[in-house]
Amino acid sequence: MSAALPVSSRLPVFPWDRLAPYKSTAAAHPDGIVDLSVGTPVDPVPELIQRALAAASDSPGYPTVWGTEALRDALAGWVERRLGAGRVAHENVLPVVGSKELVAWLPTQLGLGAGDKVAHPRLAYPTYEVGARLCGAEPVAYDDPTELDPEGLKLLWLNSPSNPTGRVLPKDELVRIVAWAREHGVLVFSDECYLELGWEAEPVSVLHADVCGGSYEGLVAVHSLSKRSNLAGYRAAFIAGDAAVLDELLQIRKHGGMMTPAPVQAATVAALGDDAHVARQRARYARRRTALRAALEAHGFRIEHSEASLYLWATRDEPCWDTVAHLAELGVLVAPGDFYGPAGDRFVRVALTATDERVDAAVQRLS
């Protein structure tokens, strides 16, 4: 190791390590733990996706970073059909190896560094900040991005539906933000990984024709199959939007060998071509959401936002770690709100990603 500080010294403490003692407490419950802390899918991978993966398993050669023509057709077609985008060419799509990898390394791949700023919501997925710190840029939190100083601001992260709050940005707000970003030459990346999971609001993509005005200039949307198709273990995700930005990333990622495995590419084509499994999974989450929300409210919680996504943003108007400890004693593990920024220090994030049996157990314990 050289005398230089290790890169890890730029990063915050990995937050989930702090939850370990509370996980032990919850696990000691006589009926076992109900883990509602991490938003990891627990339901089966749909059969048609498993079949597509298996059929492509004899893939001895290297895949390409840009993906097969069939994959690009599927990505472009889905973006047009599902996001309300205008014409989407192959140059407007790029597969990535899971969306977290993209978020963490994007500022580095964009060539950002000291003196540059990367903005993210005040309550946000921690990897936006991590990505900025990895390349030596300055992370900046916002409530309204149009109130930011655009000087030195190179990358603006949007996240709708929000992780952790479930808040959805209305279409007119997206239009206003996009106009501001274009006026100031700020590149917008919109994390839309929960877009298929709107409950009390209909999420809108930044690529929707009414938002972008028919041009993808300065705009890129990030999408994942982890939640909609239970494919977190496949690392299947993609970005879509500004062809010039995507081409630059494609050239860099070729050098880095950042290739989605060929069987996963085939599985992605199958997943994006079928809406029925998405509807079935939505129905599962809707049932769990209804049950958990009612139980939490009856237990004295207030739910804020939570219009979409896989989480309930809940508070008892006390420090979040007190709430975590209280629920751990009931055998229920949740994520403290301060994992997502200091503004979340009186909230907890409750995930809907547990089996029906475990959700029923949580409801029983809360009653």
PDB file of N, CA, C and O in Angstrom, residues 26 29-34 299 330-332 358 360-367:
ATOM      1  N   ALA A  26     -33.876  -8.856  16.570  1.00  0.00           N
ATOM      2  CA  ALA A  26     -35.075  -9.301  15.863  1.00  0.00           C
ATOM      3  C   ALA A  26     -35.043 -10.798  15.592  1.00  0.00           C
ATOM      4  O   ALA A  26     -36.074 -11.485  15.678  1.00  0.00           O
ATOM      5  N   HIS A  29     -36.486 -13.371  18.158  1.00  0.00           N
ATOM      6  CA  HIS A  29     -37.921 -13.543  18.374  1.00  0.00           C
ATOM      7  C   HIS A  29     -38.276 -15.027  18.220  1.00  0.00           C
ATOM      8  O   HIS A  29     -37.770 -15.704  17.312  1.00  0.00           O
ATOM      9  N   PRO A  30     -39.158 -15.546  19.091  1.00  0.00           N
ATOM     10  CA  PRO A  30     -39.499 -16.980  19.042  1.00  0.00           C
ATOM     11  C   PRO A  30     -39.983 -17.464  17.669  1.00  0.00           C
ATOM     12  O   PRO A  30     -39.736 -18.605  17.288  1.00  0.00           O
ATOM     13  N   ASP A  31     -40.645 -16.573  16.939  1.00  0.00           N
ATOM     14  CA  ASP A  31     -41.159 -16.942  15.620  1.00  0.00           C
ATOM     15  C   ASP A  31     -40.246 -16.464  14.489  1.00  0.00           C
ATOM     16  O   ASP A  31     -40.633 -16.454  13.329  1.00  0.00           O
ATOM     17  N   GLY A  32     -39.033 -16.044  14.841  1.00  0.00           N
ATOM     18  CA  GLY A  32     -38.065 -15.631  13.827  1.00  0.00           C
ATOM     19  C   GLY A  32     -38.214 -14.186  13.394  1.00  0.00           C
ATOM     20  O   GLY A  32     -39.186 -13.503  13.716  1.00  0.00           O
ATOM     21  N   ILE A  33     -37.245 -13.732  12.632  1.00  0.00           N
ATOM     22  CA  ILE A  33     -37.198 -12.342  12.188  1.00  0.00           C
ATOM     23  C   ILE A  33     -38.141 -12.102  11.011  1.00  0.00           C
ATOM     24  O   ILE A  33     -38.358 -12.989  10.185  1.00  0.00           O
ATOM     25  N   VAL A  34     -38.707 -10.903  10.968  1.00  0.00           N
ATOM     26  CA  VAL A  34     -39.363 -10.402   9.762  1.00  0.00           C
ATOM     27  C   VAL A  34     -38.487  -9.257   9.270  1.00  0.00           C
ATOM     28  O   VAL A  34     -38.448  -8.189   9.873  1.00  0.00           O
ATOM     29  N   HIS A 299     -50.636   0.943  14.912  1.00  0.00           N
ATOM     30  CA  HIS A 299     -49.604   0.857  15.954  1.00  0.00           C
ATOM     31  C   HIS A 299     -49.082   2.245  16.353  1.00  0.00           C
ATOM     32  O   HIS A 299     -48.206   2.350  17.215  1.00  0.00           O
ATOM     33  N   LEU A 330     -39.939  -6.538  18.635  1.00  0.00           N
ATOM     34  CA  LEU A 330     -41.095  -7.292  18.128  1.00  0.00           C
ATOM     35  C   LEU A 330     -40.678  -8.301  17.059  1.00  0.00           C
ATOM     36  O   LEU A 330     -41.530  -8.978  16.471  1.00  0.00           O
ATOM     37  N   GLY A 331     -39.381  -8.363  16.791  1.00  0.00           N
ATOM     38  CA  GLY A 331     -38.885  -9.282  15.774  1.00  0.00           C
ATOM     39  C   GLY A 331     -38.993  -8.751  14.357  1.00  0.00           C
ATOM     40  O   GLY A 331     -38.920  -9.511  13.397  1.00  0.00           O
ATOM     41  N   VAL A 332     -39.157  -7.425  14.214  1.00  0.00           N
ATOM     42  CA  VAL A 332     -39.305  -6.795  12.899  1.00  0.00           C
ATOM     43  C   VAL A 332     -38.127  -5.852  12.674  1.00  0.00           C
ATOM     44  O   VAL A 332     -37.875  -4.965  13.493  1.00  0.00           O
ATOM     45  N   ARG A 358     -44.387 -13.883   6.066  1.00  0.00           N
ATOM     46  CA  ARG A 358     -43.633 -12.994   6.968  1.00  0.00           C
ATOM     47  C   ARG A 358     -44.353 -11.659   7.163  1.00  0.00           C
ATOM     48  O   ARG A 358     -44.327 -11.083   8.254  1.00  0.00           O
ATOM     49  N   ASP A 360     -47.597 -11.278   7.124  1.00  0.00           N
ATOM     50  CA  ASP A 360     -48.691 -11.589   8.048  1.00  0.00           C
ATOM     51  C   ASP A 360     -48.163 -11.666   9.483  1.00  0.00           C
ATOM     52  O   ASP A 360     -48.852 -11.227  10.429  1.00  0.00           O
ATOM     53  N   ALA A 361     -46.946 -12.215   9.652  1.00  0.00           N
ATOM     54  CA  ALA A 361     -46.344 -12.280  10.994  1.00  0.00           C
ATOM     55  C   ALA A 361     -46.090 -10.883  11.538  1.00  0.00           C
ATOM     56  O   ALA A 361     -46.336 -10.600  12.719  1.00  0.00           O
ATOM     57  N   ALA A 362     -45.592  -9.989  10.687  1.00  0.00           N
ATOM     58  CA  ALA A 362     -45.346  -8.614  11.126  1.00  0.00           C
ATOM     59  C   ALA A 362     -46.652  -7.928  11.537  1.00  0.00           C
ATOM     60  O   ALA A 362     -46.713  -7.221  12.549  1.00  0.00           O
ATOM     61  N   VAL A 363     -47.702  -8.120  10.729  1.00  0.00           N
ATOM     62  CA  VAL A 363     -48.999  -7.514  11.015  1.00  0.00           C
ATOM     63  C   VAL A 363     -49.503  -8.011  12.368  1.00  0.00           C
ATOM     64  O   VAL A 363     -50.011  -7.221  13.192  1.00  0.00           O
ATOM     65  N   GLN A 364     -49.362  -9.309  12.626  1.00  0.00           N
ATOM     66  CA  GLN A 364     -49.794  -9.884  13.890  1.00  0.00           C
ATOM     67  C   GLN A 364     -49.028  -9.264  15.065  1.00  0.00           C
ATOM     68  O   GLN A 364     -49.612  -8.930  16.096  1.00  0.00           O
ATOM     69  N   ARG A 365     -47.730  -9.118  14.916  1.00  0.00           N
ATOM     70  CA  ARG A 365     -46.912  -8.576  16.005  1.00  0.00           C
ATOM     71  C   ARG A 365     -47.222  -7.102  16.269  1.00  0.00           C
ATOM     72  O   ARG A 365     -47.221  -6.649  17.409  1.00  0.00           O
ATOM     73  N   LEU A 366     -47.502  -6.360  15.221  1.00  0.00           N
ATOM     74  CA  LEU A 366     -47.823  -4.946  15.387  1.00  0.00           C
ATOM     75  C   LEU A 366     -49.186  -4.742  16.027  1.00  0.00           C
ATOM     76  O   LEU A 366     -49.459  -3.691  16.609  1.00  0.00           O
ATOM     77  N   SER A 367     -50.042  -5.750  15.949  1.00  0.00           N
ATOM     78  CA  SER A 367     -51.384  -5.619  16.523  1.00  0.00           C
ATOM     79  C   SER A 367     -51.377  -5.940  18.023  1.00  0.00           C
ATOM     80  O   SER A 367     -52.392  -5.772  18.679  1.00  0.00           O
TER      81      SER A 367
END
